[in-house]
Coordinates of C-alpha atoms in Angstrom, one line a residue:
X1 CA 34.7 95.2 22.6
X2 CA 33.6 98.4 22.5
X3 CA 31.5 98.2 25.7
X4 CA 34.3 96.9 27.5
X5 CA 35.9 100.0 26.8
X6 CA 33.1 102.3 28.0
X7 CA 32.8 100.6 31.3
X8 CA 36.8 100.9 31.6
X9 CA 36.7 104.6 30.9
X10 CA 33.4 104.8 33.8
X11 CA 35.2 102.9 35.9
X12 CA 38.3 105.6 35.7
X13 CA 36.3 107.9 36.4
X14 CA 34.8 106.9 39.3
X15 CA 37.4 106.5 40.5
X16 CA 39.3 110.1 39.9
X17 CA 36.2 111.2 41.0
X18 CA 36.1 109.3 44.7
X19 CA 40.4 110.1 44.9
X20 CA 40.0 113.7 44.2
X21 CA 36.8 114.7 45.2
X22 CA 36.0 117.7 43.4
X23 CA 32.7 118.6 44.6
X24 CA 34.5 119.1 48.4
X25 CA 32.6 121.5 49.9
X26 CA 35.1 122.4 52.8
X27 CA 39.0 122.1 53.5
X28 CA 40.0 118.9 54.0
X29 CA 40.7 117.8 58.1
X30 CA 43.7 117.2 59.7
X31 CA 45.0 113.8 60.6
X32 CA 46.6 114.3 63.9
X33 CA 48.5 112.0 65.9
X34 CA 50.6 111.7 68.8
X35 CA 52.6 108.4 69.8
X36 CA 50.7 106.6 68.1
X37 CA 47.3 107.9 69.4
X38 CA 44.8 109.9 67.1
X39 CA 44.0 113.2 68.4
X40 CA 40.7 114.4 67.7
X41 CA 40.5 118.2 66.2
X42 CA 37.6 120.6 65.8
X43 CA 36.9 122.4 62.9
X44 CA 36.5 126.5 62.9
X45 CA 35.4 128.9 60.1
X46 CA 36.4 128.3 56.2
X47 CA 35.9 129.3 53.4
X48 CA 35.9 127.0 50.4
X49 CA 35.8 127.3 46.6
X50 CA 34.2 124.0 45.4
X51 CA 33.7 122.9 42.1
X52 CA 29.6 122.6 42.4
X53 CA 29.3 124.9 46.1
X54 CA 31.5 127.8 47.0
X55 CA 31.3 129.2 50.6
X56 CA 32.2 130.7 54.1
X57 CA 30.9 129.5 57.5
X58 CA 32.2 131.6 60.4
X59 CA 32.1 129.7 63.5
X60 CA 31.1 131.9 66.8
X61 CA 35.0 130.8 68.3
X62 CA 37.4 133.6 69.4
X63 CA 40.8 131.6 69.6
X64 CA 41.8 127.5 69.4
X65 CA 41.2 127.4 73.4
X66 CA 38.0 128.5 72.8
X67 CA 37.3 126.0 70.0
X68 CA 38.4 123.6 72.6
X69 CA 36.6 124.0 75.5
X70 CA 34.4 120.8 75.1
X71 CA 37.6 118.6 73.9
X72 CA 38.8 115.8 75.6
X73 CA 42.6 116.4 75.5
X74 CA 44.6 113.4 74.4
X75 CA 47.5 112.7 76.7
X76 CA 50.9 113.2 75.4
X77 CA 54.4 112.9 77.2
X78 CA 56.9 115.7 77.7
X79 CA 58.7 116.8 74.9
X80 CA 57.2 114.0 72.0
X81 CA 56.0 114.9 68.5
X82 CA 52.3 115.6 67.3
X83 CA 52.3 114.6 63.7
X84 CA 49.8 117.3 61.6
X85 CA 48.9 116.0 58.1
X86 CA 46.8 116.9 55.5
X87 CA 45.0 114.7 52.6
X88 CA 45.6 117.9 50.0
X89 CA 49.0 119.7 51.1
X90 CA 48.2 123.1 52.3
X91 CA 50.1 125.8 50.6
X92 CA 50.6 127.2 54.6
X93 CA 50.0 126.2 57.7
X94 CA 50.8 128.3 60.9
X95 CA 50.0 127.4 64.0
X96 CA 49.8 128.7 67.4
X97 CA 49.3 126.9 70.7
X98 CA 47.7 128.1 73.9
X99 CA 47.8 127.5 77.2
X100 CA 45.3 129.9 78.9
X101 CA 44.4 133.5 77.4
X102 CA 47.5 135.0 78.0
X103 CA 50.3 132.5 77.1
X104 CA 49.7 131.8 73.7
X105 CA 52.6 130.9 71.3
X106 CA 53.0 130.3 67.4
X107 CA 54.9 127.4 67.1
X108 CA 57.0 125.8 64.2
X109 CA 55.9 122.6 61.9
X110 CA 59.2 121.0 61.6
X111 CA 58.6 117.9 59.0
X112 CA 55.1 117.9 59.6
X113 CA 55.2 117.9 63.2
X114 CA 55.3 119.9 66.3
X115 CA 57.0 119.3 69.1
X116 CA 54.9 119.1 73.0
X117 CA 56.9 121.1 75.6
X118 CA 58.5 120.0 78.4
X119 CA 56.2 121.6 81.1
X120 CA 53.1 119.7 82.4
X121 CA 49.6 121.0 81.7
X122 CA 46.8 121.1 78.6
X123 CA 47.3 123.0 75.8
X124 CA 45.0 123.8 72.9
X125 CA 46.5 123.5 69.2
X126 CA 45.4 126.5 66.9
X127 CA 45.7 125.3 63.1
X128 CA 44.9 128.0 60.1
X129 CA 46.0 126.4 56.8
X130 CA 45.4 128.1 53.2
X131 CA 44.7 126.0 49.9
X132 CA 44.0 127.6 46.4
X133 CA 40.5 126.9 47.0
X134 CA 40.4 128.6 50.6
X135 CA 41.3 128.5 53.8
X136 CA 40.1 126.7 57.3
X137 CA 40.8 126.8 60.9
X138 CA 41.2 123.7 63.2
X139 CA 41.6 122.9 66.9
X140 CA 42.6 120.0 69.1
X141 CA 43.4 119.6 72.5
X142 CA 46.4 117.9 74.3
X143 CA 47.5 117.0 78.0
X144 CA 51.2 117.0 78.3
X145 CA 52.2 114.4 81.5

């Protein structure tokens, strides 16, 4: 009986170990989706306090159109929702969306989700989100038809 009970208690932990994944050693990625299409994103600097590996890797990108620039933008129509999720809840998120170098907005997440404007063109999504254990910086790239 008592064996049983071991590989019940190995089992358990295997398994907290694979749901909470304590060894990360970077901020979890976004799950981004529009109409039900997955929009790819592109991960920027971070830092990241692990339980095994704490660090920082600066990426060599100035802004999120920058971070962009070899994206294929995901086509989204006017005025639709871009749901932003995250596997561990950021304690904040703020984002900021650009369409060229000079016209670069922060936008609201309203119920996890920002809303496309109404104006044609590509725009590149700017995510910086802070956990307890650090922070990260993620990009993705939409076309708005």
């Amino acid at each position: 009986m008592g064996k049983f009970k071991w590989m019940g208690v190995l089992v358990v932990l295997v398994v907290l170990f694979f749901v909470f994944d304590p060894f990360r050693g970077e901020p979890p990625n976004p799950k981004v989706e529009a109409q039900g299409k997955d929009i790819p994103t592109v991960q920027g600097s971070f830092c990241w306090d692990g339980l095994l590996r704490n660090q920082c890797v600066d990426k060599v990108y100035v802004d999120g159109l920058d971070m962009t620039k070899k994206s294929k933008p995901t086509v989204v129509s006017s005025n639709k929702k871009i749901d932003i999720s995250f596997e561990d809840e950021p304690e904040s998120i703020e984002i900021v969306r650009w369409k060229d170098k000079q016209d670069a907005e922060k936008v609201t997440l309203t119920g996890d989700a920002v809303t496309v404007p109404k104006e044609t063109g590509t725009y590149a999504y700017e995510i910086k989100a802070k956990w307890s254990n650090g922070d990260g910086q993620f990009a993705f790239l939409v076309k708005v038809d």
